[in-house]
């Protein structure tokens, strides 16, 4: 996420504001956000160093929780999303990528899609026509593609050559983009990028994300992957732009639903999904660029 990853977490204007945690200019509870982010980062580093295959477990658990968060919010917003097929099919998509790569992902995705079509057709009983079938099926398919399908690319990198380094590149570049965008947005942000969607996201923040994210990508490609620096020069800007768009997509969804966060599990960040919004498109970009150029 970038300089306004918590832009929708401002005070409502009511209640006892003195009891709330002090927030930074970017709108987040900075100490809590830093503490959670640091803990998650250390945990991921230890896994990649000593037990990289456990990364699959981390991804599978994280996206089971994220699927539940998003499904709950969508149901509250009037979408009858099919939770059970999404949870089971999502796990099948992620785990199928281990032995069978993209072929396994495609087969599991299509199989889950077919199950969703029939599941929602029969959800209200064979003798009753489904209500809002197309609307609810579309929302379910969107969740399936948005979460486990994109997540599978982040998971399968760990079983490729230099797999732990590829996953580390994903995490490091996204963090660099986040830090660069946050710092530039807070210090220099004056020109809103998408005020109707994410008011605190600025063009200056995007510039900071591009600068720091690209530097991080070059460093990761050279030092972690032992490859040519220009690959990082390609990877960095593309990843930053996609991560920013991923952040905007989730912000727009939350605005449509009238909510601030997808969940409350991570203090200073919101829910699991609020930390994954920019990682999801970034995972596909890192997989695609490194697969093509390394």
mmCIF file of C-alpha atoms in Angstrom:
data_model
loop_
_atom_site.group_PDB
_atom_site.id
_atom_site.type_symbol
_atom_site.label_atom_id
_atom_site.label_comp_id
_atom_site.label_asym_id
_atom_site.label_seq_id
_atom_site.Cartn_x
_atom_site.Cartn_y
_atom_site.Cartn_z
ATOM 1 C CA UNK A 1 0.000 0.000 0.000
ATOM 2 C CA UNK A 2 1.137 3.579 -0.509
ATOM 3 C CA UNK A 3 1.019 6.943 1.189
ATOM 4 C CA UNK A 4 -2.661 6.806 2.120
ATOM 5 C CA UNK A 5 -3.183 3.125 2.798
ATOM 6 C CA UNK A 6 -5.326 4.162 5.742
ATOM 7 C CA UNK A 7 -6.975 7.144 4.089
ATOM 8 C CA UNK A 8 -10.436 5.872 4.890
ATOM 9 C CA UNK A 9 -9.672 5.540 8.614
ATOM 10 C CA UNK A 10 -10.225 9.121 9.675
ATOM 11 C CA UNK A 11 -12.349 9.994 12.713
ATOM 12 C CA UNK A 12 -16.084 9.940 12.126
ATOM 13 C CA UNK A 13 -16.435 13.257 13.927
ATOM 14 C CA UNK A 14 -18.382 11.825 16.808
ATOM 15 C CA UNK A 15 -17.561 10.055 20.037
ATOM 16 C CA UNK A 16 -14.710 10.669 22.424
ATOM 17 C CA UNK A 17 -11.732 11.426 20.220
ATOM 18 C CA UNK A 18 -9.437 11.710 23.244
ATOM 19 C CA UNK A 19 -9.730 7.967 23.793
ATOM 20 C CA UNK A 20 -8.580 7.144 20.284
ATOM 21 C CA UNK A 21 -4.954 6.369 19.438
ATOM 22 C CA UNK A 22 -3.016 9.320 18.113
ATOM 23 C CA UNK A 23 -2.794 9.178 14.354
ATOM 24 C CA UNK A 24 -0.191 10.446 11.923
ATOM 25 C CA UNK A 25 -0.837 12.948 9.182
ATOM 26 C CA UNK A 26 -1.518 10.032 6.848
ATOM 27 C CA UNK A 27 -4.476 8.972 8.994
ATOM 28 C CA UNK A 28 -3.131 5.795 10.581
ATOM 29 C CA UNK A 29 -2.217 4.803 14.124
ATOM 30 C CA UNK A 30 1.480 4.920 13.285
ATOM 31 C CA UNK A 31 2.976 3.117 16.334
ATOM 32 C CA UNK A 32 0.524 0.251 16.002
ATOM 33 C CA UNK A 33 0.993 0.102 12.236
ATOM 34 C CA UNK A 34 4.782 0.031 12.565
ATOM 35 C CA UNK A 35 4.676 -2.619 15.280
ATOM 36 C CA UNK A 36 2.383 -4.916 13.292
ATOM 37 C CA UNK A 37 4.299 -4.335 10.067
ATOM 38 C CA UNK A 38 7.634 -5.050 11.729
ATOM 39 C CA UNK A 39 6.344 -8.237 13.343
ATOM 40 C CA UNK A 40 4.921 -9.505 10.078
ATOM 41 C CA UNK A 41 8.115 -8.626 8.234
ATOM 42 C CA UNK A 42 10.351 -10.441 10.704
ATOM 43 C CA UNK A 43 8.111 -13.510 10.584
ATOM 44 C CA UNK A 44 8.226 -13.637 6.795
ATOM 45 C CA UNK A 45 12.005 -13.211 6.732
ATOM 46 C CA UNK A 46 12.477 -16.087 9.187
ATOM 47 C CA UNK A 47 10.183 -18.340 7.147
ATOM 48 C CA UNK A 48 11.962 -17.563 3.877
ATOM 49 C CA UNK A 49 15.373 -18.134 5.463
ATOM 50 C CA UNK A 50 14.717 -21.351 7.353
ATOM 51 C CA UNK A 51 11.514 -22.956 6.020
ATOM 52 C CA UNK A 52 10.559 -21.446 2.647
ATOM 53 C CA UNK A 53 7.920 -24.081 1.837
ATOM 54 C CA UNK A 54 5.960 -22.888 4.889
ATOM 55 C CA UNK A 55 5.245 -19.839 2.749
ATOM 56 C CA UNK A 56 2.435 -21.859 1.175
ATOM 57 C CA UNK A 57 0.827 -22.296 4.587
ATOM 58 C CA UNK A 58 1.125 -18.565 5.289
ATOM 59 C CA UNK A 59 -0.493 -17.651 1.963
ATOM 60 C CA UNK A 60 -3.264 -20.239 2.340
ATOM 61 C CA UNK A 61 -4.182 -19.134 5.874
ATOM 62 C CA UNK A 62 -3.950 -15.423 5.068
ATOM 63 C CA UNK A 63 -6.251 -15.731 2.093
ATOM 64 C CA UNK A 64 -8.754 -17.896 3.905
ATOM 65 C CA UNK A 65 -9.068 -15.076 6.449
ATOM 66 C CA UNK A 66 -9.117 -12.415 3.727
ATOM 67 C CA UNK A 67 -11.856 -14.302 1.856
ATOM 68 C CA UNK A 68 -13.944 -14.438 5.013
ATOM 69 C CA UNK A 69 -13.394 -10.694 5.625
ATOM 70 C CA UNK A 70 -14.363 -9.679 2.096
ATOM 71 C CA UNK A 71 -17.338 -12.069 1.974
ATOM 72 C CA UNK A 72 -18.680 -10.726 5.268
ATOM 73 C CA UNK A 73 -18.382 -7.132 4.068
ATOM 74 C CA UNK A 74 -20.035 -7.920 0.752
ATOM 75 C CA UNK A 75 -22.886 -9.746 2.483
ATOM 76 C CA UNK A 76 -23.378 -6.754 4.761
ATOM 77 C CA UNK A 77 -23.516 -4.646 1.597
ATOM 78 C CA UNK A 78 -26.293 -6.725 0.045
ATOM 79 C CA UNK A 79 -24.328 -9.287 -2.005
ATOM 80 C CA UNK A 80 -25.137 -12.941 -1.287
ATOM 81 C CA UNK A 81 -21.594 -14.225 -1.867
ATOM 82 C CA UNK A 82 -21.003 -17.995 -1.682
ATOM 83 C CA UNK A 83 -18.511 -18.346 1.179
ATOM 84 C CA UNK A 84 -18.027 -22.137 1.281
ATOM 85 C CA UNK A 85 -17.148 -22.624 -2.423
ATOM 86 C CA UNK A 86 -14.871 -19.596 -2.239
ATOM 87 C CA UNK A 87 -13.011 -20.940 0.783
ATOM 88 C CA UNK A 88 -12.661 -24.490 -0.559
ATOM 89 C CA UNK A 89 -11.987 -23.448 -4.144
ATOM 90 C CA UNK A 90 -9.576 -20.757 -3.043
ATOM 91 C CA UNK A 91 -7.495 -23.287 -1.164
ATOM 92 C CA UNK A 92 -7.571 -25.600 -4.189
ATOM 93 C CA UNK A 93 -6.313 -22.798 -6.436
ATOM 94 C CA UNK A 94 -3.435 -21.892 -4.122
ATOM 95 C CA UNK A 95 -2.313 -25.445 -3.299
ATOM 96 C CA UNK A 96 -2.677 -26.715 -6.888
ATOM 97 C CA UNK A 97 0.044 -24.295 -7.931
ATOM 98 C CA UNK A 98 2.646 -26.258 -5.923
ATOM 99 C CA UNK A 99 2.774 -29.470 -7.969
ATOM 100 C CA UNK A 100 1.181 -28.278 -11.223
ATOM 101 C CA UNK A 101 2.054 -24.573 -11.534
ATOM 102 C CA UNK A 102 -0.168 -22.385 -13.705
ATOM 103 C CA UNK A 103 -1.940 -25.432 -15.152
ATOM 104 C CA UNK A 104 -3.100 -26.448 -11.689
ATOM 105 C CA UNK A 105 -4.200 -22.885 -10.957
ATOM 106 C CA UNK A 106 -6.241 -22.688 -14.161
ATOM 107 C CA UNK A 107 -7.930 -26.054 -13.636
ATOM 108 C CA UNK A 108 -8.802 -25.295 -9.988
ATOM 109 C CA UNK A 109 -10.083 -21.826 -10.909
ATOM 110 C CA UNK A 110 -12.357 -23.092 -13.683
ATOM 111 C CA UNK A 111 -13.597 -25.993 -11.529
ATOM 112 C CA UNK A 112 -14.462 -23.588 -8.711
ATOM 113 C CA UNK A 113 -16.169 -21.267 -11.183
ATOM 114 C CA UNK A 114 -18.408 -24.111 -12.351
ATOM 115 C CA UNK A 115 -19.185 -25.053 -8.758
ATOM 116 C CA UNK A 116 -20.111 -21.440 -7.994
ATOM 117 C CA UNK A 117 -22.500 -21.305 -10.952
ATOM 118 C CA UNK A 118 -24.361 -24.421 -9.816
ATOM 119 C CA UNK A 119 -24.096 -23.686 -6.072
ATOM 120 C CA UNK A 120 -25.757 -20.302 -6.424
ATOM 121 C CA UNK A 121 -28.367 -21.676 -8.805
ATOM 122 C CA UNK A 122 -29.437 -24.206 -6.172
ATOM 123 C CA UNK A 123 -28.846 -22.012 -3.119
ATOM 124 C CA UNK A 124 -32.515 -21.108 -2.719
ATOM 125 C CA UNK A 125 -33.848 -24.542 -3.602
ATOM 126 C CA UNK A 126 -34.555 -26.223 -6.900
ATOM 127 C CA UNK A 127 -38.210 -25.089 -6.898
ATOM 128 C CA UNK A 128 -37.452 -21.376 -6.464
ATOM 129 C CA UNK A 129 -35.815 -19.066 -8.984
ATOM 130 C CA UNK A 130 -32.647 -17.481 -7.520
ATOM 131 C CA UNK A 131 -32.917 -13.824 -6.591
ATOM 132 C CA UNK A 132 -30.238 -11.508 -8.019
ATOM 133 C CA UNK A 133 -28.401 -14.533 -9.430
ATOM 134 C CA UNK A 134 -26.206 -12.593 -11.860
ATOM 135 C CA UNK A 135 -25.321 -9.914 -9.309
ATOM 136 C CA UNK A 136 -24.369 -12.402 -6.603
ATOM 137 C CA UNK A 137 -22.541 -14.756 -8.969
ATOM 138 C CA UNK A 138 -20.553 -11.841 -10.416
ATOM 139 C CA UNK A 139 -19.504 -10.746 -6.929
ATOM 140 C CA UNK A 140 -18.463 -14.291 -6.033
ATOM 141 C CA UNK A 141 -16.424 -14.736 -9.211
ATOM 142 C CA UNK A 142 -14.784 -11.367 -8.611
ATOM 143 C CA UNK A 143 -13.695 -12.445 -5.116
ATOM 144 C CA UNK A 144 -12.367 -15.727 -6.532
ATOM 145 C CA UNK A 145 -10.245 -13.925 -9.124
ATOM 146 C CA UNK A 146 -9.220 -11.039 -6.869
ATOM 147 C CA UNK A 147 -8.015 -13.105 -3.931
ATOM 148 C CA UNK A 148 -6.924 -16.742 -4.436
ATOM 149 C CA UNK A 149 -6.190 -16.498 -8.170
ATOM 150 C CA UNK A 150 -3.783 -13.579 -7.777
ATOM 151 C CA UNK A 151 -2.455 -15.009 -4.502
ATOM 152 C CA UNK A 152 -1.479 -18.247 -6.220
ATOM 153 C CA UNK A 153 1.197 -16.414 -8.228
ATOM 154 C CA UNK A 154 2.751 -15.151 -5.006
ATOM 155 C CA UNK A 155 2.678 -18.668 -3.562
ATOM 156 C CA UNK A 156 4.101 -20.552 -6.525
ATOM 157 C CA UNK A 157 7.195 -18.353 -6.759
ATOM 158 C CA UNK A 158 8.630 -20.068 -3.698
ATOM 159 C CA UNK A 159 8.984 -23.398 -5.563
ATOM 160 C CA UNK A 160 10.787 -21.834 -8.519
ATOM 161 C CA UNK A 161 14.577 -21.475 -8.758
ATOM 162 C CA UNK A 162 15.738 -19.004 -6.102
ATOM 163 C CA UNK A 163 12.162 -19.140 -4.850
ATOM 164 C CA UNK A 164 12.742 -17.561 -1.445
ATOM 165 C CA UNK A 165 14.631 -14.700 -3.114
ATOM 166 C CA UNK A 166 11.746 -14.144 -5.551
ATOM 167 C CA UNK A 167 9.227 -13.925 -2.721
ATOM 168 C CA UNK A 168 11.588 -11.651 -0.793
ATOM 169 C CA UNK A 169 11.820 -9.418 -3.859
ATOM 170 C CA UNK A 170 8.036 -9.130 -3.928
ATOM 171 C CA UNK A 171 7.856 -8.193 -0.261
ATOM 172 C CA UNK A 172 10.841 -5.822 -0.277
ATOM 173 C CA UNK A 173 9.753 -3.875 -3.356
ATOM 174 C CA UNK A 174 6.181 -3.488 -2.082
ATOM 175 C CA UNK A 175 7.497 -2.271 1.277
ATOM 176 C CA UNK A 176 9.858 0.146 -0.483
ATOM 177 C CA UNK A 177 6.969 1.450 -2.556
ATOM 178 C CA UNK A 178 4.838 1.821 0.566
ATOM 179 C CA UNK A 179 7.552 3.617 2.537
ATOM 180 C CA UNK A 180 8.517 5.898 -0.349
ATOM 181 C CA UNK A 181 4.909 6.807 -1.051
ATOM 182 C CA UNK A 182 4.091 7.353 2.626
ATOM 183 C CA UNK A 183 7.092 9.594 3.246
ATOM 184 C CA UNK A 184 6.709 11.633 0.062
ATOM 185 C CA UNK A 185 2.960 11.938 0.550
ATOM 186 C CA UNK A 186 3.268 13.180 4.127
ATOM 187 C CA UNK A 187 6.172 15.555 3.423
ATOM 188 C CA UNK A 188 5.340 16.873 -0.024
ATOM 189 C CA UNK A 189 1.853 15.717 -0.980
ATOM 190 C CA UNK A 190 -0.155 18.631 -2.380
ATOM 191 C CA UNK A 191 -1.705 17.360 -5.600
ATOM 192 C CA UNK A 192 -4.386 14.659 -5.125
ATOM 193 C CA UNK A 193 -4.188 11.776 -7.556
ATOM 194 C CA UNK A 194 -7.701 10.353 -7.199
ATOM 195 C CA UNK A 195 -9.588 12.521 -4.675
ATOM 196 C CA UNK A 196 -12.944 10.873 -5.342
ATOM 197 C CA UNK A 197 -11.529 7.443 -4.467
ATOM 198 C CA UNK A 198 -8.618 7.983 -2.093
ATOM 199 C CA UNK A 199 -8.322 11.633 -0.988
ATOM 200 C CA UNK A 200 -4.897 11.378 0.627
ATOM 201 C CA UNK A 201 -3.166 9.663 -2.268
ATOM 202 C CA UNK A 202 -1.041 12.256 -4.077
ATOM 203 C CA UNK A 203 1.075 12.470 -7.203
ATOM 204 C CA UNK A 204 4.026 13.348 -4.996
ATOM 205 C CA UNK A 205 3.426 10.121 -3.077
ATOM 206 C CA UNK A 206 3.391 8.170 -6.330
ATOM 207 C CA UNK A 207 6.690 9.765 -7.312
ATOM 208 C CA UNK A 208 8.175 8.700 -3.983
ATOM 209 C CA UNK A 209 6.850 5.168 -4.500
ATOM 210 C CA UNK A 210 8.376 5.026 -7.981
ATOM 211 C CA UNK A 211 11.758 6.277 -6.789
ATOM 212 C CA UNK A 212 12.137 4.089 -3.699
ATOM 213 C CA UNK A 213 10.330 1.086 -5.189
ATOM 214 C CA UNK A 214 12.516 1.048 -8.292
ATOM 215 C CA UNK A 215 15.659 1.398 -6.195
ATOM 216 C CA UNK A 216 14.488 -1.530 -4.078
ATOM 217 C CA UNK A 217 13.745 -3.618 -7.178
ATOM 218 C CA UNK A 218 17.199 -2.989 -8.637
ATOM 219 C CA UNK A 219 18.828 -3.878 -5.334
ATOM 220 C CA UNK A 220 16.820 -7.100 -4.983
ATOM 221 C CA UNK A 221 17.537 -8.233 -8.532
ATOM 222 C CA UNK A 222 21.262 -7.580 -8.172
ATOM 223 C CA UNK A 223 21.870 -8.787 -4.610
ATOM 224 C CA UNK A 224 19.160 -11.392 -3.985
ATOM 225 C CA UNK A 225 18.691 -12.837 -7.472
ATOM 226 C CA UNK A 226 22.227 -12.240 -8.760
ATOM 227 C CA UNK A 227 20.955 -10.987 -12.085
ATOM 228 C CA UNK A 228 21.116 -7.916 -14.343
ATOM 229 C CA UNK A 229 20.219 -4.540 -12.809
ATOM 230 C CA UNK A 230 18.026 -3.525 -15.750
ATOM 231 C CA UNK A 231 15.509 -6.226 -14.804
ATOM 232 C CA UNK A 232 14.895 -4.291 -11.608
ATOM 233 C CA UNK A 233 14.521 -1.126 -13.669
ATOM 234 C CA UNK A 234 11.696 -2.844 -15.553
ATOM 235 C CA UNK A 235 10.158 -4.506 -12.507
ATOM 236 C CA UNK A 236 10.121 -1.507 -10.164
ATOM 237 C CA UNK A 237 7.923 1.000 -12.038
ATOM 238 C CA UNK A 238 5.490 -1.651 -13.304
ATOM 239 C CA UNK A 239 5.068 -3.096 -9.824
ATOM 240 C CA UNK A 240 4.571 0.333 -8.219
ATOM 241 C CA UNK A 241 1.900 1.339 -10.719
ATOM 242 C CA UNK A 242 0.054 -1.968 -10.325
ATOM 243 C CA UNK A 243 0.326 -1.838 -6.533
ATOM 244 C CA UNK A 244 -1.103 1.682 -6.546
ATOM 245 C CA UNK A 245 -3.972 0.616 -8.778
ATOM 246 C CA UNK A 246 -4.612 -2.366 -6.501
ATOM 247 C CA UNK A 247 -4.829 0.007 -3.557
ATOM 248 C CA UNK A 248 -7.269 2.228 -5.464
ATOM 249 C CA UNK A 249 -9.431 -0.754 -6.414
ATOM 250 C CA UNK A 250 -9.877 -1.773 -2.789
ATOM 251 C CA UNK A 251 -10.491 1.849 -1.774
ATOM 252 C CA UNK A 252 -13.277 2.112 -4.352
ATOM 253 C CA UNK A 253 -14.828 -1.154 -3.195
ATOM 254 C CA UNK A 254 -14.809 0.061 0.401
ATOM 255 C CA UNK A 255 -16.389 3.341 -0.689
ATOM 256 C CA UNK A 256 -19.111 1.447 -2.531
ATOM 257 C CA UNK A 257 -19.772 -0.565 0.621
ATOM 258 C CA UNK A 258 -19.552 2.467 2.904
ATOM 259 C CA UNK A 259 -16.833 1.004 5.143
ATOM 260 C CA UNK A 260 -13.417 2.128 6.369
ATOM 261 C CA UNK A 261 -11.651 -1.240 6.571
ATOM 262 C CA UNK A 262 -12.281 -4.812 5.507
ATOM 263 C CA UNK A 263 -11.569 -6.007 9.047
ATOM 264 C CA UNK A 264 -10.019 -5.206 12.413
ATOM 265 C CA UNK A 265 -7.506 -8.023 12.905
ATOM 266 C CA UNK A 266 -4.345 -5.914 12.420
ATOM 267 C CA UNK A 267 -4.113 -2.772 14.588
ATOM 268 C CA UNK A 268 -3.138 0.267 12.555
ATOM 269 C CA UNK A 269 -3.857 -1.520 9.274
ATOM 270 C CA UNK A 270 -7.417 -2.826 9.469
ATOM 271 C CA UNK A 271 -7.984 -6.385 8.330
ATOM 272 C CA UNK A 272 -5.779 -8.890 6.544
ATOM 273 C CA UNK A 273 -7.241 -7.754 3.224
ATOM 274 C CA UNK A 274 -6.280 -4.158 3.970
ATOM 275 C CA UNK A 275 -2.641 -5.264 3.928
ATOM 276 C CA UNK A 276 -2.994 -7.406 0.818
ATOM 277 C CA UNK A 277 -4.660 -4.972 -1.572
ATOM 278 C CA UNK A 278 -1.443 -3.845 -3.246
ATOM 279 C CA UNK A 279 0.329 -7.196 -2.800
ATOM 280 C CA UNK A 280 -2.188 -9.069 -4.945
ATOM 281 C CA UNK A 281 -1.480 -7.439 -8.329
ATOM 282 C CA UNK A 282 2.169 -7.083 -7.334
ATOM 283 C CA UNK A 283 2.465 -10.858 -6.853
ATOM 284 C CA UNK A 284 1.375 -11.464 -10.426
ATOM 285 C CA UNK A 285 3.691 -8.742 -11.765
ATOM 286 C CA UNK A 286 6.752 -10.112 -9.933
ATOM 287 C CA UNK A 287 5.959 -13.661 -11.051
ATOM 288 C CA UNK A 288 5.423 -12.593 -14.666
ATOM 289 C CA UNK A 289 8.456 -10.282 -14.980
ATOM 290 C CA UNK A 290 10.896 -12.608 -13.232
ATOM 291 C CA UNK A 291 9.601 -15.676 -15.078
ATOM 292 C CA UNK A 292 10.032 -13.876 -18.399
ATOM 293 C CA UNK A 293 13.388 -12.154 -17.805
ATOM 294 C CA UNK A 294 15.398 -14.297 -15.401
#
